[in-house]
Amino acid sequence: MTAPWARPRPTPLEVPGPSGPLSGRPQRHLRVVRPVHPGVKARRRARLLTTVLATLACVGLFAIVGLRVVLAQGQAEADRLAVQVEQVQAEQQRLRLLVAERESPRVIVAAALDRLGMAPVGPTAHLQAVPAAGR
Amino acid sequence: MTATATAPRPRPRPRRQVHPRPAARPTASPRARLLVLLVGMSLAFAAVAVRLTDIQVVSAERYAVFGQSQRLVSVVLPAERGSILDRNGAELAISARAQTVWANPKLVRDPAGAARQLAPLLGIGEGDLRDRLSSDAGFVYLARKVDDRIAAEVKAMNLPGVAFLEEPRRHEPAGSLAAPVLGRVGLDDEGLSGLELLYEKELTGQLGELLVERDPTGADIAAGVRQLRPSQRGRQVTLTIDREMQYETERALGAQMAATNAKGGIAVVMDPRSGEILAMANLVAGTRTGSAPVPSADNMAVTRVYEPGSVNKVITMAAALEEGVITPTGRLNVPDTYKVADATFKDDETHEPGWWSVAEIMSHSSNVGTIMIGQQLGKARLDRYLREFGLGTPTALDFPGESGGILLDPDKWSGTSMGTMPIGQGLAVTALQMLGPYNTIANGGMSVSPTLVRSVSDASGKSQAPPEPERRRVVSPATAETVSRLLAGAVSEGTGTAARIDGYTVAGKTGTASKAREDGPGYAPGAYVASFVGFVPAEAPRLSAIVVLDEPTPYYGGLVAAPLFAELARYGVRHFGVPPKPPVGGPLAPALAPVTLGPAPTSKP
């Protein structure tokens, strides 16, 4: 077997710093900044927008679900109340009928004669008005 | 380094016999395959797109409607029928909800067992119920509009396939009070007779509708379509009938019918000034011997006709006075019998011929005297006044089945008609028609058409009054006053003395007429119709009434109908607060003071 061979690494170039001496040229107050690509900001903005939109969508969806739940609850309550109204109306009708029956002359006369022992009124008596003496 | 051990070598498999493969077909290149796949997928997508466009765009509406029809359910909301009230707002007929028992036979597990349980409760034959519960239909009625108690008991049984439905049901809280006038309704609350039929349009409400979106399980979709068009209750009809007066009229009529063994009876009480009918009673004898009279099937006061007899003499007298044929002071030589054409007429009581005044003819209800006056009046004028007083045509009530009576044209009168017509024979009237002439006299000669309805109002309370009753002058006030005095005389000292009531002056006339045969011409032997018509107080009439008894025993109007009139009048004046006549010039109570007959105050003696 042969021993492995490695290519020797190239020696990195010495890059003079901005403040390093450069062969006597006048020092320019420049510095190296990280290169900024023009699309980075837009990407950040898009990412932020996407996040916001996604959050909003989630919140919206939850809100819709919640709203539908509230609606369903409200509908159930409305149905319950409608049934209650129907029942109360039916009861009111029943009582109205009962009152009308109790008020009918047949029932009143029967109660007066049978339960209370009353008797039918006789003919109206008309008294003669006698003029006072001497007038 | 050398291996010290070696793994055992696998055995060689037995070599299979290799058949020669068929020659491979030339295969398409992958590019071509991809192309075919692409085309296939494109076509599939295109088909989906076309279908999607058709569903979503071209036929979108049709599919939407189709979908809605599957989800939307329309529930019909029944409308309550309007109430019928008396003049004071007391309910005579009202609608209330009742339970209807129905079944889905497809869900009934044991039809025979269910029928056995339900039959005694619903009052339907077990076999009939079993047939219904075993039918192929998905809906069958078992019993409609049952009582709440029965519905509760059926519910408690918890029978599979048996369900309930709410429907409005007509109730008459006062029982059979004024039943022939109110009429009946059918199973679907439609008017069949009487006022229920006459005011069907007003009483019937408008059906409502609930449009609701439901899921396949039948539950309402919370955020789905929900459109409610509420039902509208029918309008409320307020009658002129007074419930208490109606009750008393029916009670008194029933008692008198029972006492006189009458087959039927009619009594109508009115306010002659307004034409308002305050009570209208129609009774027939019970089917079993000794049973109490029951309401008739129809309103006999306007549907049944009979020969009025002597109560019709008021028309002859009024016409003769109006035409100047007779005067209040005039006298006629009245024989006991009188021949007209080939018929001989006689008075009820035999008497010697004598000069009778008009008042005497009226108070003694002389047939001969009235016929003589009628002959002086003549056929044409008598016929004209009979019609002017309302005979021969139905009244303005326009009641269902109302009869106009029978009144022949003068050119069809026979030779004896001039003997029969003046005394109320040879013609037929309804009870309400016969009350009309007396109302006219009570109104000073002005005819006022009768009315049964005061107002029709809707749910908001907006009320609509019926048209004003027609008023038409028939005779002059002077004639009316004279006739009124004649009628008062007939009560005070004539045939109608049983109609007198203390404290008031009653004006009226008795009638006893033979009853026409139902199976042919002529009169039924021994069958009579007794009647009394009059008004009170005679000086300022507030109440008028007619009483008709069918085949009473005894049969004289003065004996059986006049006392009933007095009973009704006595109750009426007290109930409606009619003051008695104030004593004039002395301590005598009004009814005890004799009514002066003869000339009216406006006439010369």
XYZ file of C-alpha atoms in Angstrom:
740
model
C 0.000 0.000 0.000
C 1.056 3.479 -0.722
C 0.917 6.290 1.823
C -1.786 8.883 1.116
C -0.750 12.048 -0.599
C -2.117 15.414 0.220
C -2.004 18.465 -1.916
C -0.377 21.290 -0.050
C -2.788 24.108 0.827
C -2.171 27.432 -0.819
C -0.972 30.132 1.441
C -3.596 32.814 1.849
C -2.671 36.194 0.558
C -2.064 38.913 2.964
C -4.667 41.444 2.511
C -3.689 44.675 3.939
C -6.216 46.206 6.263
C -7.643 49.521 5.553
C -5.373 51.088 7.997
C -2.352 49.121 6.964
C 0.482 50.814 5.355
C 0.349 50.656 1.643
C 3.413 51.549 -0.080
C 3.149 55.119 0.731
C -0.174 55.825 -0.876
C -2.269 58.293 1.027
C -4.604 56.600 3.513
C -8.197 56.497 2.389
C -10.788 56.215 5.097
C -12.538 53.331 3.591
C -13.582 50.109 5.156
C -14.823 46.823 3.879
C -18.420 46.187 4.624
C -20.289 43.073 4.188
C -21.772 43.054 0.773
C -25.551 43.569 0.863
C -27.608 41.953 -1.826
C -30.563 44.013 -2.971
C -33.120 41.129 -2.463
C -32.443 40.519 1.189
C -34.632 43.307 2.490
C -37.463 42.295 0.257
C -37.166 38.729 1.418
C -37.250 39.813 5.012
C -40.291 41.896 4.340
C -41.982 39.047 2.528
C -41.152 36.680 5.361
C -42.623 39.078 7.861
C -45.675 39.607 5.728
C -46.151 35.877 5.305
C -45.894 35.357 9.017
C -48.378 38.112 9.714
C -50.754 36.841 7.071
C -50.520 33.295 8.306
C -51.154 34.451 11.843
C -54.068 36.531 10.688
C -55.463 33.621 8.705
C -55.190 31.377 11.711
C -56.793 33.928 13.949
C -59.464 34.557 11.318
C -60.188 30.888 10.971
C -60.440 30.496 14.692
C -62.657 33.543 14.822
C -64.914 32.087 12.153
C -65.069 28.788 13.976
C -65.814 30.627 17.182
C -68.442 32.724 15.470
C -70.092 29.649 14.061
C -70.118 28.079 17.447
C -71.723 31.199 18.864
C -74.207 31.156 16.000
C -75.012 27.533 16.604
C -75.475 28.229 20.274
C -77.642 31.216 19.458
C -79.694 29.169 17.038
C -80.156 26.479 19.639
C -81.219 29.126 22.124
C -83.555 30.667 19.550
C -85.079 27.248 18.854
C -85.506 26.643 22.550
C -87.165 30.019 22.981
C -89.388 29.409 19.968
C -90.520 26.146 21.476
C -91.098 27.926 24.766
C -93.121 30.628 23.035
C -95.188 27.956 21.321
C -95.806 26.242 24.616
C -96.760 29.454 26.350
C -99.062 30.414 23.498
C -100.703 27.005 23.626
C -101.142 27.364 27.352
C -102.547 30.855 26.911
C -105.028 29.515 24.376
C -106.008 26.699 26.698
C -106.578 29.111 29.560
C -108.476 31.495 27.327
C -110.754 28.674 26.302
C -111.159 27.624 29.905
C -112.090 31.158 30.974
C -114.584 31.449 28.122
C -116.137 28.151 29.132
C -116.337 29.159 32.776
C -117.917 32.477 31.812
C -120.608 30.913 29.670
C -124.139 31.357 31.060
C -124.752 27.607 31.020
C -121.884 26.968 33.441
C -122.722 29.957 35.629
C -126.393 29.003 35.891
C -125.511 25.390 36.635
C -123.085 26.472 39.338
C -125.582 28.908 40.824
C -128.382 26.386 40.917
C -126.490 23.246 41.828
C -123.535 24.395 43.900
C -124.714 27.636 45.441
C -128.368 26.771 45.814
C -129.553 29.950 44.153
C -132.978 30.313 42.545
C -134.000 32.103 39.326
C -135.228 35.628 39.884
C -138.969 36.144 39.674
C -140.769 38.870 37.749
C -139.949 42.440 38.595
C -142.375 43.959 41.052
C -143.600 47.463 40.267
C -144.784 49.482 43.200
C -147.430 52.114 42.837
C -146.335 55.571 43.754
C -149.029 57.021 45.994
C -149.084 60.821 46.015
C -148.606 62.347 49.433
C -151.782 63.567 51.092
C -152.640 67.196 50.488
C -150.378 67.595 47.489
C -2.183 -13.158 5.510
C -3.876 -16.342 4.455
C -7.363 -17.423 5.439
C -7.378 -20.332 7.785
C -10.985 -21.454 7.300
C -13.275 -21.384 4.400
C -17.074 -21.262 4.368
C -18.816 -24.266 2.840
C -19.716 -23.553 -0.697
C -23.401 -23.451 -1.427
C -24.789 -26.192 -3.412
C -25.497 -25.313 -6.908
C -29.176 -25.086 -7.636
C -30.521 -27.586 -9.996
C -30.551 -25.963 -13.286
C -33.947 -25.277 -14.612
C -34.758 -25.862 -18.084
C -34.706 -22.536 -19.751
C -37.256 -21.981 -22.387
C -36.327 -19.676 -25.066
C -37.933 -16.258 -24.585
C -39.970 -14.863 -27.369
C -38.298 -12.237 -29.276
C -38.631 -8.895 -27.497
C -40.767 -6.345 -29.195
C -39.160 -3.148 -30.065
C -39.867 -0.701 -27.154
C -40.677 3.009 -27.496
C -38.194 5.391 -26.306
C -38.698 6.987 -22.839
C -39.258 10.333 -24.449
C -42.166 8.995 -26.433
C -43.617 7.376 -23.346
C -43.422 10.629 -21.448
C -45.098 12.389 -24.298
C -47.977 9.932 -24.308
C -48.347 10.264 -20.533
C -48.321 14.010 -20.817
C -51.002 13.985 -23.467
C -53.105 11.539 -21.439
C -52.861 13.609 -18.305
C -53.591 16.765 -20.215
C -56.707 15.214 -21.655
C -57.808 14.016 -18.210
C -57.249 17.458 -16.728
C -59.045 19.018 -19.638
C -62.019 16.736 -19.029
C -62.022 17.631 -15.356
C -61.763 21.309 -16.246
C -64.626 21.084 -18.695
C -66.801 19.315 -16.162
C -65.813 21.791 -13.469
C -66.679 24.694 -15.726
C -69.994 23.101 -16.515
C -70.795 22.589 -12.844
C -69.437 25.843 -11.530
C -70.180 28.224 -14.359
C -72.553 26.982 -17.026
C -75.008 25.028 -14.878
C -74.125 26.611 -11.590
C -77.613 27.898 -10.925
C -79.261 24.579 -11.683
C -76.966 22.738 -9.316
C -77.376 25.382 -6.654
C -81.137 25.019 -6.860
C -80.817 21.256 -6.817
C -78.622 21.407 -3.748
C -80.941 23.800 -2.007
C -83.915 21.630 -2.735
C -82.169 18.831 -0.896
C -81.376 20.972 2.104
C -84.287 23.381 2.268
C -87.403 22.198 4.014
C -90.635 24.152 3.892
C -92.840 23.852 6.946
C -96.405 25.088 6.519
C -97.587 26.997 9.563
C -101.329 26.631 10.090
C -103.335 29.813 10.519
C -105.834 30.147 13.290
C -109.404 30.841 12.353
C -110.742 34.145 13.622
C -113.016 34.240 16.625
C -116.711 34.956 16.662
C -117.733 37.193 19.545
C -121.021 38.386 20.897
C -121.867 42.089 21.011
C -120.014 42.487 24.331
C -116.863 40.646 23.294
C -117.738 37.291 24.843
C -116.286 34.459 22.798
C -118.816 32.254 21.067
C -116.426 30.406 18.764
C -112.649 30.368 19.053
C -109.798 28.303 17.683
C -107.177 26.637 19.859
C -104.433 24.171 19.112
C -105.144 20.482 19.370
C -103.065 17.384 18.818
C -103.566 15.168 15.807
C -102.330 11.595 16.115
C -100.704 10.200 12.978
C -98.482 7.275 12.176
C -95.811 6.179 9.758
C -96.797 2.551 9.162
C -93.297 1.750 7.925
C -91.991 2.396 11.406
C -94.760 0.591 13.271
C -93.418 -2.730 14.530
C -96.579 -4.320 15.800
C -99.659 -2.916 14.018
C -102.065 -5.318 15.693
C -100.757 -4.587 19.179
C -100.723 -0.835 18.589
C -104.250 -0.940 17.199
C -105.417 -2.881 20.267
C -103.928 -0.273 22.584
C -105.101 2.783 20.654
C -108.626 1.721 19.702
C -110.376 2.350 23.038
C -108.516 5.590 23.568
C -109.156 7.093 20.143
C -112.641 5.699 19.828
C -111.898 4.017 16.524
C -112.484 0.387 15.633
C -109.525 -1.889 16.209
C -109.783 -3.390 12.733
C -109.845 0.014 11.107
C -106.784 1.104 13.071
C -104.948 -2.115 12.253
C -105.618 -1.595 8.542
C -104.283 1.944 8.723
C -101.194 0.940 10.661
C -100.462 -1.888 8.216
C -100.805 0.164 5.048
C -97.937 0.918 2.688
C -98.242 4.671 3.098
C -95.693 6.738 4.937
C -98.331 8.863 6.637
C -101.772 7.984 7.923
C -104.052 9.920 10.237
C -105.172 7.988 13.282
C -107.286 10.638 14.984
C -107.466 14.318 14.269
C -107.670 17.089 16.825
C -108.088 14.938 19.895
C -108.440 16.237 23.433
C -105.261 17.063 25.318
C -105.938 14.277 27.778
C -106.153 11.642 25.044
C -103.043 13.006 23.343
C -101.141 12.799 26.626
C -102.210 9.194 27.155
C -101.200 8.202 23.623
C -97.855 9.943 24.083
C -97.298 8.025 27.278
C -97.651 4.747 25.357
C -94.541 5.690 23.383
C -95.530 3.566 20.420
C -92.934 3.436 17.637
C -94.132 5.068 14.417
C -96.914 7.014 16.138
C -96.404 10.763 16.159
C -98.275 14.001 16.793
C -99.115 17.104 14.859
C -100.554 20.394 16.058
C -103.643 21.667 14.289
C -106.119 24.419 15.164
C -109.453 23.191 16.409
C -112.723 25.095 16.660
C -114.280 25.368 20.087
C -117.596 26.762 21.215
C -116.972 27.784 24.832
C -120.663 28.352 25.457
C -121.530 24.884 24.212
C -124.416 24.668 21.809
C -125.448 28.270 22.412
C -126.570 29.818 19.118
C -125.116 26.810 17.335
C -127.503 26.956 14.334
C -126.612 30.619 13.842
C -122.870 30.204 14.252
C -122.831 27.148 12.001
C -120.217 24.441 11.811
C -116.714 24.009 10.478
C -115.216 20.961 8.825
C -112.250 18.897 9.881
C -109.903 21.305 8.134
C -111.531 24.293 9.823
C -113.448 25.347 6.742
C -116.893 26.860 7.246
C -119.716 24.491 6.380
C -122.828 26.326 7.498
C -124.162 29.396 9.259
C -121.991 32.408 9.945
C -118.889 30.226 9.745
C -119.730 29.756 6.077
C -121.084 33.262 5.441
C -117.909 34.870 6.818
C -115.528 32.179 5.618
C -113.338 34.677 3.778
C -112.959 36.929 6.805
C -112.516 34.162 9.369
C -109.956 32.152 7.444
C -106.395 33.151 8.207
C -103.395 33.096 5.883
C -101.093 30.104 6.119
C -97.517 30.847 7.121
C -94.301 29.190 5.986
C -90.976 28.406 7.619
C -88.185 27.782 5.130
C -85.291 26.158 6.940
C -82.039 24.535 5.824
C -81.518 21.126 7.349
C -78.689 18.632 7.318
C -79.154 14.994 6.242
C -80.015 14.042 9.807
C -82.874 16.500 9.810
C -81.291 18.967 12.211
C -81.429 22.672 11.441
C -78.230 24.114 10.025
C -77.347 26.890 12.407
C -76.070 29.409 9.894
C -78.247 28.108 7.091
C -81.247 29.639 5.443
C -84.082 30.407 7.823
C -86.969 32.395 6.417
C -90.121 32.768 8.447
C -93.370 34.040 7.030
C -95.673 33.937 10.040
C -99.233 32.789 9.596
C -101.904 35.426 9.943
C -104.862 34.779 12.134
C -108.278 35.196 10.593
C -110.314 38.275 11.294
C -112.580 38.577 14.274
C -116.306 38.806 13.694
C -118.343 40.572 16.356
C -122.023 39.756 16.267
C -125.044 41.706 17.363
C -126.086 38.676 19.405
C -126.087 39.157 23.153
C -124.844 35.992 24.842
C -127.011 36.291 27.944
C -130.136 37.160 25.973
C -129.408 34.267 23.638
C -129.047 31.900 26.563
C -132.254 33.052 28.174
C -134.109 32.852 24.859
C -132.955 29.288 24.276
C -133.681 28.307 27.846
C -137.184 29.781 27.848
C -137.969 28.399 24.408
C -136.773 24.952 25.407
C -138.831 25.037 28.579
C -141.959 26.103 26.699
C -141.403 23.463 24.046
C -141.096 20.834 26.722
C -144.193 22.145 28.477
C -146.286 22.194 25.293
C -144.742 19.117 23.711
C -143.879 21.134 20.629
C -141.917 19.593 17.798
C -139.834 22.679 17.242
C -139.473 26.276 18.227
C -138.041 29.524 16.948
C -137.514 32.749 18.845
C -135.855 35.896 17.568
C -135.253 39.027 19.628
C -134.248 42.251 17.895
C -133.619 45.914 18.480
C -136.170 47.376 16.050
C -134.375 50.716 15.868
C -131.116 49.361 14.507
C -132.251 46.059 13.055
C -129.727 44.264 15.272
C -130.600 40.694 16.122
C -130.021 40.190 19.835
C -130.968 36.529 20.047
C -131.914 33.865 17.554
C -132.925 30.516 19.000
C -133.759 27.411 16.999
C -134.677 24.225 18.821
C -136.203 20.904 17.904
C -137.582 18.235 20.171
C -135.103 15.623 21.345
C -135.108 12.312 19.535
C -135.951 10.329 22.671
C -139.238 10.689 24.448
C -138.973 13.167 27.268
C -135.529 14.385 26.319
C -134.783 18.086 26.316
C -135.026 20.073 23.082
C -131.801 20.354 21.142
C -130.489 22.955 18.706
C -131.690 22.410 15.172
C -129.279 21.543 12.408
C -129.958 24.779 10.562
C -131.030 28.291 11.392
C -134.765 27.668 11.071
C -135.547 31.334 11.702
C -134.404 32.075 8.159
C -134.522 28.705 6.433
C -137.929 27.256 7.377
C -141.133 28.709 6.073
C -144.607 28.404 7.481
C -147.981 30.009 7.024
C -148.002 32.971 9.394
C -151.744 33.114 9.999
C -153.154 35.983 12.020
C -149.860 37.716 12.718
C -149.983 38.682 9.048
C -153.143 40.737 9.658
C -150.954 43.635 10.741
C -149.914 44.100 7.109
C -153.502 44.161 5.895
C -154.445 46.698 8.555
C -151.425 48.915 7.951
C -151.964 48.884 4.198
C -155.662 49.678 4.549
C -154.981 52.535 6.968
C -152.179 53.886 4.798
C -154.350 53.777 1.681
C -157.281 55.337 3.487
C -159.468 52.313 2.909
C -160.354 52.311 6.567
C -160.014 54.845 9.318
C -159.147 54.185 12.934
C -162.666 55.099 13.899
C -164.351 53.261 11.093
C -166.615 50.306 11.726
C -167.537 47.293 9.668
C -170.508 45.001 9.884
C -168.701 41.763 10.612
C -170.653 38.527 10.216
C -169.630 35.252 11.781
C -168.903 33.627 8.430
C -167.912 35.050 5.084
C -167.759 33.468 1.653
C -165.022 34.250 -0.820
C -165.327 32.425 -4.145
C -166.039 28.834 -3.203
C -164.554 28.979 0.317
C -166.269 30.000 3.507
C -164.223 31.744 6.168
C -165.248 32.124 9.765
C -163.957 33.660 12.924
C -162.462 31.506 15.582
C -165.153 32.404 18.034
C -168.749 32.373 16.928
C -170.468 35.695 17.323
C -173.487 37.569 16.184
C -172.994 39.899 13.229
C -172.224 43.368 14.479
C -170.497 46.657 13.786
C -166.941 46.162 14.850
C -164.301 48.828 15.016
C -160.924 48.289 13.430
C -159.487 47.965 16.923
C -161.983 45.253 17.794
C -161.280 43.386 14.583
C -157.606 43.465 15.455
C -157.868 42.654 19.138
C -160.244 39.751 18.489
C -158.217 38.694 15.495
C -161.305 38.525 13.342
C -160.681 36.647 10.112
C -163.888 37.864 8.532
C -163.305 41.516 9.404
C -159.739 41.387 8.095
C -160.824 39.671 4.859
C -163.447 42.357 4.321
C -160.807 45.053 4.798
C -158.469 43.177 2.466
C -161.119 43.018 -0.215
C -161.619 46.751 0.027
C -157.887 47.165 -0.347
C -157.767 45.048 -3.478
C -155.430 42.457 -4.842
C -152.803 44.766 -6.300
C -152.417 46.977 -3.256
C -152.440 44.046 -0.850
C -149.716 42.321 -2.869
C -147.695 45.534 -3.045
C -147.773 46.026 0.730
C -146.979 42.399 1.427
C -143.827 42.845 -0.635
C -143.081 46.311 0.753
C -143.112 44.837 4.233
C -140.476 42.345 3.111
C -142.415 39.189 2.324
C -141.502 37.140 -0.727
C -137.790 38.014 -0.749
C -134.922 36.981 1.512
C -133.812 39.510 4.080
C -130.585 41.468 3.804
C -128.865 38.955 6.079
C -127.983 36.818 3.081
C -127.723 33.899 5.467
C -126.684 30.565 3.907
C -129.784 28.655 2.906
C -132.059 31.590 3.665
C -135.515 31.312 2.182
C -137.402 34.172 0.638
C -140.715 32.638 1.589
C -143.546 31.913 -0.805
C -145.611 34.732 -2.171
C -147.414 34.143 -5.425
C -147.721 36.810 -8.076
C -151.204 38.369 -8.040
C -151.952 36.985 -11.502
C -151.520 33.489 -10.071
C -153.854 34.055 -7.167
C -156.896 31.817 -7.061
C -160.419 32.967 -6.407
C -160.058 32.345 -2.695
C -156.724 34.133 -2.409
C -158.463 37.364 -1.498
C -159.832 35.454 1.457
C -156.628 33.761 2.504
C -153.928 36.353 1.846
C -155.234 39.076 4.209
C -155.258 36.631 7.111
C -151.875 35.082 6.428
C -152.859 31.936 4.600
C -151.777 30.890 1.121
C -148.346 32.362 1.649
C -145.302 31.272 3.579
C -142.748 33.272 5.506
C -139.695 32.778 7.628
C -139.812 33.878 11.252
C -137.365 36.689 10.577
C -139.439 37.903 7.639
C -142.537 38.014 9.827
C -140.755 40.034 12.480
C -139.892 42.641 9.820
C -143.368 44.268 9.514
C -143.577 44.635 13.316
C -140.163 46.285 13.363
C -141.379 48.628 10.664
C -144.409 49.585 12.741
C -142.211 49.967 15.837
C -139.897 52.241 13.830
C -142.648 54.638 12.873
C -143.191 53.104 9.446
C -139.528 52.842 8.518
C -138.260 49.416 7.515
C -134.778 48.600 8.802
C -133.019 45.558 7.404
C -131.902 43.010 10.002
C -128.247 42.504 10.776
C -126.242 39.910 12.674
C -122.751 41.388 12.473
C -121.550 44.530 14.198
C -117.973 44.598 12.980
C -115.156 42.614 11.451
C -111.723 43.412 12.862
C -108.217 42.193 12.123
C -105.424 41.259 14.514
C -104.279 44.855 14.862
C -107.707 45.806 16.101
C -108.598 47.687 12.954
C -112.283 47.203 12.680
C -114.544 47.395 9.713
C -118.232 47.983 10.224
C -120.659 46.328 7.854
C -122.701 48.530 5.578
C -125.401 50.526 7.278
C -128.715 48.686 7.298
C -131.072 49.752 4.601
C -133.816 52.062 5.786
C -136.931 52.396 3.721
C -140.248 54.010 4.476
C -143.187 51.689 4.068
C -146.017 53.501 5.825
C -146.382 56.934 7.334
C -145.584 57.586 11.006
C -149.271 58.244 11.654
C -150.266 54.885 10.237
C -147.495 53.200 12.199
C -148.667 54.816 15.400
C -152.242 53.788 14.804
C -151.249 50.213 14.077
C -149.033 50.273 17.143
C -152.059 51.228 19.228
C -154.098 48.476 17.623
C -151.378 45.977 18.516
C -151.186 47.283 22.066
C -154.935 46.768 22.304
C -154.591 43.203 21.070
C -152.291 42.569 24.022
C -154.106 44.574 26.652
C -157.555 43.182 26.006
C -157.438 40.954 22.968
C -156.034 37.546 22.164
C -152.553 38.382 23.374
C -153.168 39.220 27.004
C -150.701 36.564 28.090
C -147.950 38.726 26.585
C -148.460 41.560 29.039
C -145.638 42.453 31.394
C -145.842 44.676 34.416
C -144.525 48.184 33.989
C -144.496 48.197 30.201
C -146.936 48.470 27.349
C -146.599 45.553 24.998
C -147.795 45.708 21.403
C -148.210 42.492 19.494
C -150.329 39.950 17.770
C -151.022 36.279 18.173
C -151.084 33.795 15.332
C -152.429 30.289 15.029
C -152.094 28.751 11.597
C -152.758 25.343 10.181
C -149.634 23.546 9.178
C -149.191 22.662 5.557
C -148.715 19.000 4.766
C -145.211 17.981 3.862
C -146.276 15.158 1.575
C -148.731 16.999 -0.611
C -151.186 19.854 -0.918
C -153.516 20.867 1.857
C -153.134 21.086 5.596
C -152.042 18.424 8.047
C -155.026 17.617 10.234
C -154.606 18.728 13.823
C -151.208 20.301 13.204
C -150.800 23.978 13.967
C -148.101 26.579 14.193
C -148.568 28.951 17.102
C -146.832 32.303 17.135
C -146.661 35.705 18.721
C -144.929 38.808 17.356
C -144.619 42.095 19.129
C -142.494 44.845 20.602
C -141.975 46.644 23.878
C -142.409 49.343 25.126
C -145.133 50.238 22.668
C -144.512 53.992 23.113
C -140.786 53.861 22.372
C -139.935 50.354 21.208
C -136.569 48.994 22.300
C -137.118 45.281 21.818
C -139.087 43.269 19.343
C -139.496 39.516 19.237
C -141.180 36.682 17.455
C -141.932 33.312 18.979
C -142.992 30.361 16.827
C -143.916 26.947 18.179
C -144.366 23.977 15.894
C -147.304 21.755 16.799
C -147.646 22.688 20.458
C -150.411 21.486 22.726
C -152.526 23.534 23.208
C -152.013 25.089 19.838
C -153.284 28.643 20.245
C -150.647 31.319 19.884
C -152.244 33.315 22.671
C -151.877 30.407 25.053
C -148.418 29.085 24.285
C -146.470 31.706 22.323
C -147.652 34.897 24.051
C -146.495 33.793 27.545
C -143.083 32.941 26.127
C -142.910 36.371 24.510
C -143.732 37.927 27.879
C -140.965 35.943 29.540
C -138.427 37.042 26.946
C -139.600 40.651 27.049
C -139.465 40.687 30.834
C -135.901 39.454 30.796
C -134.947 41.712 27.888
C -136.107 44.977 29.410
C -134.284 44.148 32.628
C -131.133 42.963 30.883
C -130.904 45.911 28.512
C -131.995 48.442 31.102
C -135.180 49.578 29.433
C -136.948 51.836 31.926
C -140.611 51.189 32.632
C -143.167 53.684 31.486
C -143.309 56.520 34.004
C -146.678 56.904 35.673
C -148.602 59.735 34.120
C -151.259 61.637 35.936
C -151.792 59.210 38.719
C -150.535 56.384 40.773
C -151.444 53.627 38.320
C -148.572 51.569 37.073
C -148.389 51.727 33.285
C -149.337 48.171 32.588
C -152.366 48.529 34.743
C -153.555 51.564 32.852
C -155.841 50.469 30.025
C -154.568 51.194 26.558
C -156.917 53.509 24.806
C -158.121 52.091 21.556
C -159.715 53.889 18.737
C -158.455 57.019 17.054
C -154.855 57.998 17.240
C -154.133 61.300 18.974
C -153.261 62.935 15.673
C -156.567 61.941 14.091
C -159.816 63.668 14.523
C -162.330 61.763 16.632
